[in-house]
């Protein structure tokens, strides 16, 4: 394995830890509409491409499956979507415009994948702040799948845009230039 590839793999490992630590920290703090559990995936996909982003995302959910139970594993599909969207948007760089675009796209795409998983595994409710939005939508007469999807969109609009913008800012730091391989 060449030095460049080893460095990227090491960055992927760090990104997995970042995903897990940030995700768990935000979850423990019960911050509504925020997860921050894909920031490492976003960083890797934006800097090193789709394949490494997918590896980072899937590894994150496998590790979460070991740490908090197997119900985290199916959500690896959401992390795969994150890697694909970010890598495609970041083909010519990942500035603030691209980050905003990626965040908006992810806010609608991720719930298309995550809402059915959330519904199948948890009946739509996971104990996060999104549950309040889902309950309100159900009370207004929405079907459960629709309420789950739109509840997840409401959280992802905040989470994915914030996550992508933070990563874009981080990438622009002069200290990060030495890690760029792409």
mmCIF file of C-alpha atoms in Angstrom:
data_model
loop_
_atom_site.group_PDB
_atom_site.id
_atom_site.type_symbol
_atom_site.label_atom_id
_atom_site.label_comp_id
_atom_site.label_asym_id
_atom_site.label_seq_id
_atom_site.Cartn_x
_atom_site.Cartn_y
_atom_site.Cartn_z
ATOM 1 C CA UNK A 1 0.000 0.000 0.000
ATOM 2 C CA UNK A 2 1.459 3.323 -0.980
ATOM 3 C CA UNK A 3 1.864 6.183 1.477
ATOM 4 C CA UNK A 4 -0.931 8.267 -0.061
ATOM 5 C CA UNK A 5 -3.477 5.437 0.155
ATOM 6 C CA UNK A 6 -2.444 4.632 3.733
ATOM 7 C CA UNK A 7 -2.967 8.276 4.660
ATOM 8 C CA UNK A 8 -6.464 8.264 3.153
ATOM 9 C CA UNK A 9 -7.363 5.047 5.004
ATOM 10 C CA UNK A 10 -6.119 6.627 8.242
ATOM 11 C CA UNK A 11 -8.271 9.691 7.534
ATOM 12 C CA UNK A 12 -11.265 7.392 6.965
ATOM 13 C CA UNK A 13 -10.674 5.774 10.358
ATOM 14 C CA UNK A 14 -10.525 9.186 12.021
ATOM 15 C CA UNK A 15 -13.726 10.194 10.197
ATOM 16 C CA UNK A 16 -15.513 7.063 11.466
ATOM 17 C CA UNK A 17 -14.550 7.961 15.031
ATOM 18 C CA UNK A 18 -15.711 11.545 14.405
ATOM 19 C CA UNK A 19 -19.095 10.304 13.149
ATOM 20 C CA UNK A 20 -19.572 8.052 16.177
ATOM 21 C CA UNK A 21 -18.376 10.546 18.796
ATOM 22 C CA UNK A 22 -20.322 13.513 17.400
ATOM 23 C CA UNK A 23 -23.439 11.416 16.801
ATOM 24 C CA UNK A 24 -23.397 9.936 20.281
ATOM 25 C CA UNK A 25 -22.613 13.271 21.942
ATOM 26 C CA UNK A 26 -25.474 15.076 20.193
ATOM 27 C CA UNK A 27 -27.804 12.154 20.931
ATOM 28 C CA UNK A 28 -26.908 12.174 24.645
ATOM 29 C CA UNK A 29 -27.415 15.931 24.780
ATOM 30 C CA UNK A 30 -30.865 15.498 23.147
ATOM 31 C CA UNK A 31 -30.272 18.416 20.770
ATOM 32 C CA UNK A 32 -33.343 18.576 18.539
ATOM 33 C CA UNK A 33 -32.995 18.549 14.748
ATOM 34 C CA UNK A 34 -29.281 17.814 14.901
ATOM 35 C CA UNK A 35 -27.319 14.564 14.595
ATOM 36 C CA UNK A 36 -23.830 15.483 13.257
ATOM 37 C CA UNK A 37 -23.244 11.761 12.726
ATOM 38 C CA UNK A 38 -22.295 12.091 9.051
ATOM 39 C CA UNK A 39 -19.720 14.881 9.206
ATOM 40 C CA UNK A 40 -16.826 12.451 8.826
ATOM 41 C CA UNK A 41 -18.502 10.830 5.817
ATOM 42 C CA UNK A 42 -19.112 14.256 4.274
ATOM 43 C CA UNK A 43 -15.475 15.255 4.830
ATOM 44 C CA UNK A 44 -14.086 12.064 3.295
ATOM 45 C CA UNK A 45 -16.467 12.057 0.316
ATOM 46 C CA UNK A 46 -15.749 15.728 -0.423
ATOM 47 C CA UNK A 47 -11.978 15.274 -0.210
ATOM 48 C CA UNK A 48 -11.273 11.737 -1.337
ATOM 49 C CA UNK A 49 -14.287 10.669 -3.379
ATOM 50 C CA UNK A 50 -17.269 8.400 -3.348
ATOM 51 C CA UNK A 51 -15.570 5.056 -2.635
ATOM 52 C CA UNK A 52 -13.772 6.250 0.470
ATOM 53 C CA UNK A 53 -16.912 8.096 1.591
ATOM 54 C CA UNK A 54 -18.951 4.902 1.282
ATOM 55 C CA UNK A 55 -16.323 2.918 3.196
ATOM 56 C CA UNK A 56 -16.397 5.558 5.940
ATOM 57 C CA UNK A 57 -20.188 5.621 6.128
ATOM 58 C CA UNK A 58 -20.679 1.857 6.177
ATOM 59 C CA UNK A 59 -17.885 1.371 8.712
ATOM 60 C CA UNK A 60 -19.496 4.003 10.935
ATOM 61 C CA UNK A 61 -22.776 2.105 11.037
ATOM 62 C CA UNK A 62 -21.065 -1.251 11.550
ATOM 63 C CA UNK A 63 -19.171 0.211 14.506
ATOM 64 C CA UNK A 64 -22.381 1.731 15.850
ATOM 65 C CA UNK A 65 -23.976 -1.688 15.503
ATOM 66 C CA UNK A 66 -21.255 -3.120 17.731
ATOM 67 C CA UNK A 67 -21.466 -0.296 20.270
ATOM 68 C CA UNK A 68 -25.189 0.336 20.539
ATOM 69 C CA UNK A 69 -26.865 -2.636 18.909
ATOM 70 C CA UNK A 70 -27.584 -3.973 15.437
ATOM 71 C CA UNK A 71 -30.434 -1.543 14.723
ATOM 72 C CA UNK A 72 -27.843 1.042 13.651
ATOM 73 C CA UNK A 73 -26.576 -1.121 10.811
ATOM 74 C CA UNK A 74 -29.437 -0.657 8.293
ATOM 75 C CA UNK A 75 -28.906 3.111 8.470
ATOM 76 C CA UNK A 76 -25.591 2.518 6.661
ATOM 77 C CA UNK A 77 -27.698 2.974 3.520
ATOM 78 C CA UNK A 78 -28.254 6.594 4.541
ATOM 79 C CA UNK A 79 -24.512 7.073 4.981
ATOM 80 C CA UNK A 80 -23.948 5.570 1.517
ATOM 81 C CA UNK A 81 -26.357 8.135 0.060
ATOM 82 C CA UNK A 82 -24.498 10.903 1.896
ATOM 83 C CA UNK A 83 -21.205 9.770 0.374
ATOM 84 C CA UNK A 84 -22.641 9.538 -3.137
ATOM 85 C CA UNK A 85 -24.374 12.932 -3.092
ATOM 86 C CA UNK A 86 -21.433 14.776 -1.524
ATOM 87 C CA UNK A 87 -18.879 13.169 -3.853
ATOM 88 C CA UNK A 88 -20.949 14.123 -6.902
ATOM 89 C CA UNK A 89 -21.527 17.689 -5.715
ATOM 90 C CA UNK A 90 -17.855 18.080 -4.742
ATOM 91 C CA UNK A 91 -16.436 17.066 -8.147
ATOM 92 C CA UNK A 92 -15.084 20.616 -8.601
ATOM 93 C CA UNK A 93 -14.484 21.459 -4.967
ATOM 94 C CA UNK A 94 -16.536 21.791 -1.812
ATOM 95 C CA UNK A 95 -17.001 25.475 -1.101
ATOM 96 C CA UNK A 96 -19.966 27.001 0.661
ATOM 97 C CA UNK A 97 -22.219 26.941 -2.430
ATOM 98 C CA UNK A 98 -21.556 23.258 -3.007
ATOM 99 C CA UNK A 99 -21.987 22.544 0.700
ATOM 100 C CA UNK A 100 -25.340 24.314 0.760
ATOM 101 C CA UNK A 101 -26.485 22.428 -2.343
ATOM 102 C CA UNK A 102 -25.325 19.105 -0.904
ATOM 103 C CA UNK A 103 -27.037 19.874 2.420
ATOM 104 C CA UNK A 104 -30.352 20.677 0.760
ATOM 105 C CA UNK A 105 -30.188 17.571 -1.450
ATOM 106 C CA UNK A 106 -29.304 15.388 1.532
ATOM 107 C CA UNK A 107 -32.145 16.891 3.583
ATOM 108 C CA UNK A 108 -34.632 15.331 1.164
ATOM 109 C CA UNK A 109 -32.739 12.259 -0.076
ATOM 110 C CA UNK A 110 -31.622 10.847 3.286
ATOM 111 C CA UNK A 111 -35.173 10.673 4.694
ATOM 112 C CA UNK A 112 -36.287 8.783 1.568
ATOM 113 C CA UNK A 113 -33.966 6.025 2.726
ATOM 114 C CA UNK A 114 -34.028 6.549 6.486
ATOM 115 C CA UNK A 115 -37.773 7.033 7.054
ATOM 116 C CA UNK A 116 -38.778 3.539 5.868
ATOM 117 C CA UNK A 117 -35.975 2.032 7.963
ATOM 118 C CA UNK A 118 -37.052 4.122 10.966
ATOM 119 C CA UNK A 119 -40.655 3.046 10.430
ATOM 120 C CA UNK A 120 -39.797 -0.660 10.028
ATOM 121 C CA UNK A 121 -37.441 -0.843 13.011
ATOM 122 C CA UNK A 122 -38.986 1.621 15.452
ATOM 123 C CA UNK A 123 -42.530 2.309 14.265
ATOM 124 C CA UNK A 124 -41.315 5.794 13.263
ATOM 125 C CA UNK A 125 -40.221 6.911 16.724
ATOM 126 C CA UNK A 126 -36.595 6.688 17.852
ATOM 127 C CA UNK A 127 -36.559 8.901 20.933
ATOM 128 C CA UNK A 128 -34.983 11.844 19.120
ATOM 129 C CA UNK A 129 -36.303 15.385 18.849
ATOM 130 C CA UNK A 130 -37.711 14.486 15.429
ATOM 131 C CA UNK A 131 -40.386 12.420 17.181
ATOM 132 C CA UNK A 132 -42.162 15.622 18.236
ATOM 133 C CA UNK A 133 -42.518 16.713 14.615
ATOM 134 C CA UNK A 134 -43.695 13.231 13.609
ATOM 135 C CA UNK A 135 -46.311 13.207 16.394
ATOM 136 C CA UNK A 136 -47.555 16.646 15.359
ATOM 137 C CA UNK A 137 -47.844 15.527 11.740
ATOM 138 C CA UNK A 138 -49.688 12.372 12.789
ATOM 139 C CA UNK A 139 -52.060 14.458 14.926
ATOM 140 C CA UNK A 140 -52.778 16.631 11.890
ATOM 141 C CA UNK A 141 -53.918 13.557 9.980
ATOM 142 C CA UNK A 142 -50.815 12.549 8.016
ATOM 143 C CA UNK A 143 -50.207 8.865 7.329
ATOM 144 C CA UNK A 144 -47.372 7.420 9.400
ATOM 145 C CA UNK A 145 -44.959 7.038 6.450
ATOM 146 C CA UNK A 146 -45.603 10.618 5.353
ATOM 147 C CA UNK A 147 -45.269 11.941 8.905
ATOM 148 C CA UNK A 148 -42.039 9.988 9.376
ATOM 149 C CA UNK A 149 -40.595 11.242 6.082
ATOM 150 C CA UNK A 150 -41.484 14.916 6.637
ATOM 151 C CA UNK A 151 -40.414 14.747 10.283
ATOM 152 C CA UNK A 152 -37.042 13.416 9.157
ATOM 153 C CA UNK A 153 -36.832 16.132 6.487
ATOM 154 C CA UNK A 154 -37.370 18.806 9.147
ATOM 155 C CA UNK A 155 -34.433 17.471 11.160
ATOM 156 C CA UNK A 156 -32.249 16.854 8.126
ATOM 157 C CA UNK A 157 -32.739 20.368 6.760
ATOM 158 C CA UNK A 158 -30.963 21.608 9.859
ATOM 159 C CA UNK A 159 -28.516 18.739 10.366
ATOM 160 C CA UNK A 160 -27.311 18.154 6.812
ATOM 161 C CA UNK A 161 -26.955 21.831 5.891
ATOM 162 C CA UNK A 162 -25.116 22.611 9.131
ATOM 163 C CA UNK A 163 -22.905 19.525 8.744
ATOM 164 C CA UNK A 164 -22.010 20.308 5.127
ATOM 165 C CA UNK A 165 -21.279 23.976 5.872
ATOM 166 C CA UNK A 166 -19.066 23.072 8.844
ATOM 167 C CA UNK A 167 -17.137 20.603 6.681
ATOM 168 C CA UNK A 168 -16.753 23.220 3.901
ATOM 169 C CA UNK A 169 -15.388 25.672 6.469
ATOM 170 C CA UNK A 170 -13.068 23.022 7.886
ATOM 171 C CA UNK A 171 -11.744 22.105 4.424
ATOM 172 C CA UNK A 172 -10.903 25.759 3.775
ATOM 173 C CA UNK A 173 -8.672 25.996 6.847
ATOM 174 C CA UNK A 174 -5.032 26.398 5.803
ATOM 175 C CA UNK A 175 -4.036 23.506 8.081
ATOM 176 C CA UNK A 176 -6.238 21.131 6.044
ATOM 177 C CA UNK A 177 -4.475 21.748 2.718
ATOM 178 C CA UNK A 178 -1.787 19.195 3.528
ATOM 179 C CA UNK A 179 -4.411 16.419 3.788
ATOM 180 C CA UNK A 180 -5.884 17.009 0.344
ATOM 181 C CA UNK A 181 -5.111 14.179 -2.028
ATOM 182 C CA UNK A 182 -7.774 14.698 -4.658
#
